[in-house]
Short mmCIF file of C-alpha atoms and ligand atoms in Angstrom, two decimals:
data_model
loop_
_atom_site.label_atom_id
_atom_site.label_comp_id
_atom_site.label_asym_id
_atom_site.label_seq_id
_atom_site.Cartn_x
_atom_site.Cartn_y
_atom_site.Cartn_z
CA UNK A 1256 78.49 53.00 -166.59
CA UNK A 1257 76.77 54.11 -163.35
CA UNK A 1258 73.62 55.65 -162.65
CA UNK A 1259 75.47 59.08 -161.29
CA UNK A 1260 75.18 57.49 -157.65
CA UNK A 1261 77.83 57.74 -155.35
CA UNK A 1262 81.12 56.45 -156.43
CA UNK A 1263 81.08 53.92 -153.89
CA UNK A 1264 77.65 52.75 -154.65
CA UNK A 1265 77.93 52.39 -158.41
CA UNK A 1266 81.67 51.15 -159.45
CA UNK A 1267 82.90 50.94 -162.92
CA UNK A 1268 81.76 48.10 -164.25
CA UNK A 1269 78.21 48.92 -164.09
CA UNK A 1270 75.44 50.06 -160.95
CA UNK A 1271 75.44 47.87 -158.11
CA UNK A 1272 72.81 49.62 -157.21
CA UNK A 1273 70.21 48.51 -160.02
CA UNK A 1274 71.56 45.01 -158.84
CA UNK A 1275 70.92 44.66 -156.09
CA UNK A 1276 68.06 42.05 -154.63
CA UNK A 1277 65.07 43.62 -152.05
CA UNK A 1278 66.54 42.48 -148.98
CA UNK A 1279 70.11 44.13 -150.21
CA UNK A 1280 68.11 47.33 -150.75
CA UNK A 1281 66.33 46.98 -147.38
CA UNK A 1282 69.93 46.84 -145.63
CA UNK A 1283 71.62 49.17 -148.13
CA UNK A 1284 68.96 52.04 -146.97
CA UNK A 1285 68.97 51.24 -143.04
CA UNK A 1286 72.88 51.89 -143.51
CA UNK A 1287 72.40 55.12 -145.37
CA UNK A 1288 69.93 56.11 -142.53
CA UNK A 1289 72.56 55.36 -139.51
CA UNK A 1290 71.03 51.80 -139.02
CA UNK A 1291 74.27 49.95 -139.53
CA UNK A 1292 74.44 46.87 -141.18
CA UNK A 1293 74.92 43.80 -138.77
CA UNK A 1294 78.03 41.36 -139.79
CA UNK A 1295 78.60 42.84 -142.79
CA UNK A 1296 81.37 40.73 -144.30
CA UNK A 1297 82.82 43.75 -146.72
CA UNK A 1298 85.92 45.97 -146.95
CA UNK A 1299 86.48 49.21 -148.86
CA UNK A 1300 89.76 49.39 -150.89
CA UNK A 1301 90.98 52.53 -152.10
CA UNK A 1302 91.85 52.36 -156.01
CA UNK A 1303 93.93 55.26 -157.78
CA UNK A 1304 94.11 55.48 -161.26
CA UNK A 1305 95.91 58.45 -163.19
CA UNK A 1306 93.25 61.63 -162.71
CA UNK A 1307 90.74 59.74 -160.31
CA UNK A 1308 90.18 57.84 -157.14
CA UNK A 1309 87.39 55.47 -155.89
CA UNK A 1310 86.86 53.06 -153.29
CA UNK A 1311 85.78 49.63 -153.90
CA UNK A 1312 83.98 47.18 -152.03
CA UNK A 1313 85.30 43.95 -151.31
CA UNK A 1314 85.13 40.52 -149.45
CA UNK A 1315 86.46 40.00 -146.45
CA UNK A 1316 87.71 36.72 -145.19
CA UNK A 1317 85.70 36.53 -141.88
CA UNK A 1318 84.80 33.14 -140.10
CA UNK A 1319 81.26 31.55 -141.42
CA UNK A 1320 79.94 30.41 -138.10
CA UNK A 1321 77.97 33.82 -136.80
CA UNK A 1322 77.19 34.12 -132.76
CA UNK A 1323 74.75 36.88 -131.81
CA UNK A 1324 75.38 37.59 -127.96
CA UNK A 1325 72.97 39.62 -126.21
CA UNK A 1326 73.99 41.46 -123.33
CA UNK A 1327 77.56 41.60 -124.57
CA UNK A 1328 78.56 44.67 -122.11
CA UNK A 1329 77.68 42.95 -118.91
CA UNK A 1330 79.70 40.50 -116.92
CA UNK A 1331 78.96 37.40 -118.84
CA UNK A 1332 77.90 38.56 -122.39
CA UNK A 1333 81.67 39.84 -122.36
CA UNK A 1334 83.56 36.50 -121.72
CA UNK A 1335 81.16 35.14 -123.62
CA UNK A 1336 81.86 37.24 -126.72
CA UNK A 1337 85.48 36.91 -126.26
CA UNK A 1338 85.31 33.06 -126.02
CA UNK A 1339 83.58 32.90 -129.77
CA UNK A 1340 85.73 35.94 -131.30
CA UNK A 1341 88.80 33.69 -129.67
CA UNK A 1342 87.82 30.78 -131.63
CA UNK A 1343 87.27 31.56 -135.12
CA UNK A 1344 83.50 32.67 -134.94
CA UNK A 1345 81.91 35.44 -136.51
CA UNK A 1346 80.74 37.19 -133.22
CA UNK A 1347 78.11 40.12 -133.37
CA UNK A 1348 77.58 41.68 -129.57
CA UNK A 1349 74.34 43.61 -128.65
CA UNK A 1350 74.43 45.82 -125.73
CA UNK A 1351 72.28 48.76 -125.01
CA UNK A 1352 73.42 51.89 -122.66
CA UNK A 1353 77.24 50.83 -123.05
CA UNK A 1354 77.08 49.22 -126.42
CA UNK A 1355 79.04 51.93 -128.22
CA UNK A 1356 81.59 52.08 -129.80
CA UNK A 1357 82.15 48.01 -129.65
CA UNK A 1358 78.92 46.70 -129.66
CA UNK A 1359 75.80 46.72 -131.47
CA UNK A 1360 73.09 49.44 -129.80
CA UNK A 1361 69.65 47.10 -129.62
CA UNK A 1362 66.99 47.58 -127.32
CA UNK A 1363 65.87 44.58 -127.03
CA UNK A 1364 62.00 46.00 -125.84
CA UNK A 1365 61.99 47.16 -129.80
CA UNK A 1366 60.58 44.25 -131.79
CA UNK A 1367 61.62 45.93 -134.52
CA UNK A 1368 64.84 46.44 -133.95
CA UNK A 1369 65.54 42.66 -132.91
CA UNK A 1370 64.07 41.77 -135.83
CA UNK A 1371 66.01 43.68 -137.91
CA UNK A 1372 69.38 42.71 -136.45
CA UNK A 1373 68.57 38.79 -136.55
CA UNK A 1374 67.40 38.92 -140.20
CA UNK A 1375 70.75 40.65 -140.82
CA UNK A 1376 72.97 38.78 -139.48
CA UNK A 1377 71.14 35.16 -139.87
CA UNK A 1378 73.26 34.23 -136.79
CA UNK A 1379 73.26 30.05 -136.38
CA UNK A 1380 73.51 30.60 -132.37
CA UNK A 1381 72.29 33.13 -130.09
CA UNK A 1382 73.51 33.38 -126.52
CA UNK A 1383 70.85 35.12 -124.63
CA UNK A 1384 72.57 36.95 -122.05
CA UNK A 1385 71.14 40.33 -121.79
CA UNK A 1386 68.18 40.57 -118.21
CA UNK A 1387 67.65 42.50 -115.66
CA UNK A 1388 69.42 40.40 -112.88
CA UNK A 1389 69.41 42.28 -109.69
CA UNK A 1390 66.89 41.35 -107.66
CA UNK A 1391 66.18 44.63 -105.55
CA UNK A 1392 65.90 46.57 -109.15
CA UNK A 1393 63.07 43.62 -110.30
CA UNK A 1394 61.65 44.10 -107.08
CA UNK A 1395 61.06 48.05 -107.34
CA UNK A 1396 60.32 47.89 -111.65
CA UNK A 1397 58.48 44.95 -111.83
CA UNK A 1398 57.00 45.55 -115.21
CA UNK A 1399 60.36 46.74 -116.74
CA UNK A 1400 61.39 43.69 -115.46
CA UNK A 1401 59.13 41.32 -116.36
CA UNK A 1402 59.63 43.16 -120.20
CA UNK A 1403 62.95 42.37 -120.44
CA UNK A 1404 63.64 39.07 -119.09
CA UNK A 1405 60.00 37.59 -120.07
CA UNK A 1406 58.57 38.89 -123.56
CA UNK A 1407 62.14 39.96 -124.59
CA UNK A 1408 62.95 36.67 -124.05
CA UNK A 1409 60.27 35.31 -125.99
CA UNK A 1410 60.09 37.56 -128.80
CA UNK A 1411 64.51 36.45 -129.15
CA UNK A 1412 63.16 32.84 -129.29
CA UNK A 1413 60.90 33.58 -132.01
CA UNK A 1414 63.59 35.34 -134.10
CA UNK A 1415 65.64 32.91 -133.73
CA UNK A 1416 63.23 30.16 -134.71
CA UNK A 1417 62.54 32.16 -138.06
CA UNK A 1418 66.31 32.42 -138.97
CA UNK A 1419 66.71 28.80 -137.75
CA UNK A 1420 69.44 29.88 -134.86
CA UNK A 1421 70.45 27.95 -132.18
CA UNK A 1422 69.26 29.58 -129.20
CA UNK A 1423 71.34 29.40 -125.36
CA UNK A 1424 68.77 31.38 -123.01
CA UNK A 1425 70.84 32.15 -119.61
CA UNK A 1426 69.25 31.65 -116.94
CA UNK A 1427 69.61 31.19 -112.97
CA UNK A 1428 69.83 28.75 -110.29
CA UNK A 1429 67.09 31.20 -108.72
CA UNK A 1430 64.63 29.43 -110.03
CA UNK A 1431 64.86 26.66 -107.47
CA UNK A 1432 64.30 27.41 -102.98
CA UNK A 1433 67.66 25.88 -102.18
CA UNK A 1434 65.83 23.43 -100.30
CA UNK A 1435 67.04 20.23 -101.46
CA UNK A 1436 70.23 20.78 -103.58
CA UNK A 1437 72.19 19.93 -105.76
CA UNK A 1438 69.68 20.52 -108.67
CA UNK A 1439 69.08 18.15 -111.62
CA UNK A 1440 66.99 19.44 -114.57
CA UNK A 1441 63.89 17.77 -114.09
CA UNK A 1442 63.48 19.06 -110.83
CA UNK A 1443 60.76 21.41 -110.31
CA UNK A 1444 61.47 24.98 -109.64
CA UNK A 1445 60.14 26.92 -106.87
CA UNK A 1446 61.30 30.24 -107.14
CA UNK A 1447 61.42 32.74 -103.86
CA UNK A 1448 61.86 35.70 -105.43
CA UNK A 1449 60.20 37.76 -108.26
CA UNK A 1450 63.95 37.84 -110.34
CA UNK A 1451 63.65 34.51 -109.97
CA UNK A 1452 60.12 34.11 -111.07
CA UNK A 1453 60.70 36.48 -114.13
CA UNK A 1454 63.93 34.02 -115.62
CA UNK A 1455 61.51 30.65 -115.11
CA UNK A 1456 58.89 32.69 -117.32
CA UNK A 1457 61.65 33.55 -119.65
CA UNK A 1458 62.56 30.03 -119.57
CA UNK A 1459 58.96 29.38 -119.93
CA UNK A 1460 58.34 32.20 -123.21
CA UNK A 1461 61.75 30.95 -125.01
CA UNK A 1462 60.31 27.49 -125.43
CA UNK A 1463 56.82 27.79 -126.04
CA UNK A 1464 58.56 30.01 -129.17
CA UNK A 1465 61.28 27.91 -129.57
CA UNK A 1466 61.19 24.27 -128.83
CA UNK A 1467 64.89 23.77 -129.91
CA UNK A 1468 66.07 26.30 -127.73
CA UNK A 1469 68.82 25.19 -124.37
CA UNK A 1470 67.97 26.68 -121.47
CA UNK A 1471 71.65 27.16 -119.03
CA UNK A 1472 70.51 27.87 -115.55
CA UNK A 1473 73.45 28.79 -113.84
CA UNK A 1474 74.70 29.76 -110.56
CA UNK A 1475 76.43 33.03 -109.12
CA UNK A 1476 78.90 34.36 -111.33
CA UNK A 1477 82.38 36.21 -110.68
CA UNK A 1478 84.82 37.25 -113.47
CA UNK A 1479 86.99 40.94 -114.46
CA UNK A 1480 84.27 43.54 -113.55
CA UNK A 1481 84.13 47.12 -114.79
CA UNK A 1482 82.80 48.07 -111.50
CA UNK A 1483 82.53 46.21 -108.45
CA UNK A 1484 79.10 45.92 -107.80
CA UNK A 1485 78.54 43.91 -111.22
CA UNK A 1486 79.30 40.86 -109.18
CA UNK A 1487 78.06 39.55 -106.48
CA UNK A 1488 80.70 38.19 -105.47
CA UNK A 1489 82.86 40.94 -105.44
CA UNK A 1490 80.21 43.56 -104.18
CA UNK A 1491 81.63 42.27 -100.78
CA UNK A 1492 84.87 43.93 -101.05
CA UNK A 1493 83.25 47.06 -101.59
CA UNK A 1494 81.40 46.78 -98.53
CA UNK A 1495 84.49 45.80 -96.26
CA UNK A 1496 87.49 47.39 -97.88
CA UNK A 1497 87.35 50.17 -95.69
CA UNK A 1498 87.51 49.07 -92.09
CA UNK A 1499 85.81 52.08 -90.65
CA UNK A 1500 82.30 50.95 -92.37
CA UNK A 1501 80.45 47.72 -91.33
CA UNK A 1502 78.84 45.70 -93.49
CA UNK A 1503 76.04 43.04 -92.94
CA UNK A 1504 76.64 39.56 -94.49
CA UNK A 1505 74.66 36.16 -94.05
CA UNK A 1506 76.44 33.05 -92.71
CA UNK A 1507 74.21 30.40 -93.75
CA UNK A 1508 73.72 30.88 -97.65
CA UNK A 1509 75.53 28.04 -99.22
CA UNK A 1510 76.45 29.26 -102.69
CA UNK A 1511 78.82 28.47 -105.47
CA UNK A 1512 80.60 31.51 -107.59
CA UNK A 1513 81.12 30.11 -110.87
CA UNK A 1514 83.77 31.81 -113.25
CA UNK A 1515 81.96 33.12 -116.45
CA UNK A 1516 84.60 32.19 -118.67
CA UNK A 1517 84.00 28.46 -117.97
CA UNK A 1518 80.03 29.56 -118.52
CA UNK A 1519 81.47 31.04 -122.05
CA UNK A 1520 83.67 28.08 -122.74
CA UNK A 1521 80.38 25.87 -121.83
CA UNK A 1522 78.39 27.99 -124.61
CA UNK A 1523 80.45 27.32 -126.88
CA UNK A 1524 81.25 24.05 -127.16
CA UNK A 1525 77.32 23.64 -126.63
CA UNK A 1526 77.02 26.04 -129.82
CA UNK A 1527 80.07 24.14 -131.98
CA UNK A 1528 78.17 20.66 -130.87
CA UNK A 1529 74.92 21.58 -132.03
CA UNK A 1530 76.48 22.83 -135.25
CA UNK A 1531 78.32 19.70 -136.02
CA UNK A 1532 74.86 17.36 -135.67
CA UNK A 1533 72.85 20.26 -137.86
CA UNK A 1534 75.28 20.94 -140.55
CA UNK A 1535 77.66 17.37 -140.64
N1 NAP B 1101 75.43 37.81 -112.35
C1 NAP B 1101 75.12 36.66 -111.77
O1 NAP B 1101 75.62 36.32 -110.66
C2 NAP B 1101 74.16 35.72 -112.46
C3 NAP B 1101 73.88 34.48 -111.83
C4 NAP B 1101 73.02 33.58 -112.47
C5 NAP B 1101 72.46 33.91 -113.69
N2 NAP B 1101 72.73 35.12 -114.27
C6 NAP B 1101 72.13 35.42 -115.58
O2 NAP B 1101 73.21 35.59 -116.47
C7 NAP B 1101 72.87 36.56 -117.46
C8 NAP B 1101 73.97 37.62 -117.54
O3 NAP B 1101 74.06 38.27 -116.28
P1 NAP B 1101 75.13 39.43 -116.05
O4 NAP B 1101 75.52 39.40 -114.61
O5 NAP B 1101 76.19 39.37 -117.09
O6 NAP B 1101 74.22 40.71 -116.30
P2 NAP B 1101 74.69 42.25 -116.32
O7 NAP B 1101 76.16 42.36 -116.11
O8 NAP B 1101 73.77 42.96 -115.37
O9 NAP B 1101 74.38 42.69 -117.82
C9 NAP B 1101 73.07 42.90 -118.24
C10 NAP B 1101 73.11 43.09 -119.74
O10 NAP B 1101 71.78 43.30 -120.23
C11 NAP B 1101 71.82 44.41 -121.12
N3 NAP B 1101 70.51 45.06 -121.17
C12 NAP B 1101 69.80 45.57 -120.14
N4 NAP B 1101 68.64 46.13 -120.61
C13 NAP B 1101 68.65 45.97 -121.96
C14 NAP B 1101 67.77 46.35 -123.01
N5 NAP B 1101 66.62 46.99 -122.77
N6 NAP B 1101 68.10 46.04 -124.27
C15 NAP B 1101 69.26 45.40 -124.53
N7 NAP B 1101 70.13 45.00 -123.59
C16 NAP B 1101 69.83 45.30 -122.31
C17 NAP B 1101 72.88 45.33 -120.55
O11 NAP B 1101 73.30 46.24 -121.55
P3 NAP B 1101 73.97 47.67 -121.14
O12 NAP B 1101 74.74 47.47 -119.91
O13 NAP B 1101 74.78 48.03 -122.36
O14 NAP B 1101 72.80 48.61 -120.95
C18 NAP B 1101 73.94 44.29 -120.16
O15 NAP B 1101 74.71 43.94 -121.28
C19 NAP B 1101 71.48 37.09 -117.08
O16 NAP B 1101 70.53 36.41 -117.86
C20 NAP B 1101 71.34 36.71 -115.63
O17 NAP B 1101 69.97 36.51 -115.29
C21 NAP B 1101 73.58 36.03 -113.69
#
């Protein structure tokens, strides 16, 4: 019989509740107090019997490979998320202002909370996504900033090392002057501006935590936008499509818009390679 919990919490056949292991507790009460529970594989069935009606909990068949994607509201974190959803991975998406209703809500400047949604899930990749990318904002909130795309960074490496997850930190072709292109990995950065200089730190913080961790520095990036200006490719047309305004564009910049769901396709087979030498 049950211990005169909830229905749901203490079925029939005895209290799941005085079961249950510490870590189960742990995640039991941070659902209970609105915390969610990250990936929880877990369906409620209703059952009807003559003179009474419960719900049950049972498993659900969901893929076994888990992805955590951070920054899974913003122009890459969403192809990305769709690319491993698409192909039979267990997907969890963090976002933060526009997280809800799809999303997980994670601020990823709360240790806490990062912690607490990485020993939940036990993800075996993390896509890194989630910075503060445009360059005029990192110029006026350098500190914000340098929080987010530096010790965030860091701190998501660290996780990640303690769950054993793959980690794919984003980062930017910023990191190099364009002075002698094309780029190979070995060659030294020199960054020109301070966005830049806060990814190379990330880049930096996520292996000094993590020295398995892949570090993707890629170039512009164009894709479906919510709003025009998340691009910056197609901030242009907001500038021009009105032929009464002027707009002010450089003609020397050489610079090559890549389309983030071949950056998502890339993280993925990345992700499904890594898995094959680590778990075959
Ligand atoms: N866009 C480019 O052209 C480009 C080029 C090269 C490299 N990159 C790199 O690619 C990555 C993705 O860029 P993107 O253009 O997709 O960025 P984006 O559209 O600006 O998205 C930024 C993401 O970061 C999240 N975020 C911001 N502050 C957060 C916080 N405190 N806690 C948790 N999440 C937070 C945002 O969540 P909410 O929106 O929900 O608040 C959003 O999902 C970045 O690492 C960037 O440096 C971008």
């Amino acid at each position: 019989m049950g211990c005169g919990a909830a229905e749901w919490a203490c079925p029939v056949n005895g209290c799941r509740r005085h079961r249950e292991s510490g870590a189960e507790r742990e995640r039991r009460a941070r659902t209970e107090a609105g915390g969610g529970m990250v990936g929880w594989e877990k369906g409620l069935r209703i059952r009807f019997e003559p003179g009474r009606c419960w719900l049950e909990e049972e498993d659900v068949d969901t893929p076994n490979r888990r992805v955590l994607i951070t920054g899974a509201t913003g122009l890459l974190g969403r192809s990305v998320y769709k690319e491993f959803k698409g192909n039979n991975w267990n997907a969890v998406g963090c976002g933060y202002s526009r997280a809800r209703p799809m999303f997980e809500q994670v601020n990823l400047l709360d240790t806490t909370a990062v912690h607490n949604v990485i020993q939940d899930f036990q993800p075996h990749v993390i896509i890194h996504c989630a910075a503060e990318r445009r360059p005029d904002v990192v110029d006026s909130q350098p500190d914000a900033a340098s929080q987010l795309n530096v010790a965030a960074s860091g701190n998501i490496a660290k996780e990640a090392a303690q769950v054993g997850a793959f980690l794919i930190y984003i980062s930017t072709d910023y990191v190099f002057d364009g002075t002698n292109p094309p780029y190979k990995e070995n060659d030294a950065p020199n960054p020109l501006n301070l966005y830049g200089k806060t990814k190379l730190e990330g880049e930096k913080a996520v292996l000094a935590n993590n020295e398995g961790a892949a570090v993707l520095r890629i170039p512009i990036l164009y894709g479906e936008v919510e709003r025009l200006e998340e691009s910056a490719v197609t901030v242009m047309f907001d500038k021009v499509q009105f032929n009464n305004k002027s707009a002010n564009m450089d003609h020397w910049q050489q610079r090559f818009p890549t389309y983030v769901k071949d950056v998502a396709s890339v993280c993925r087979q990345l992700a499904e390679k890594k898995m094959l030498v680590r778990y075959s």
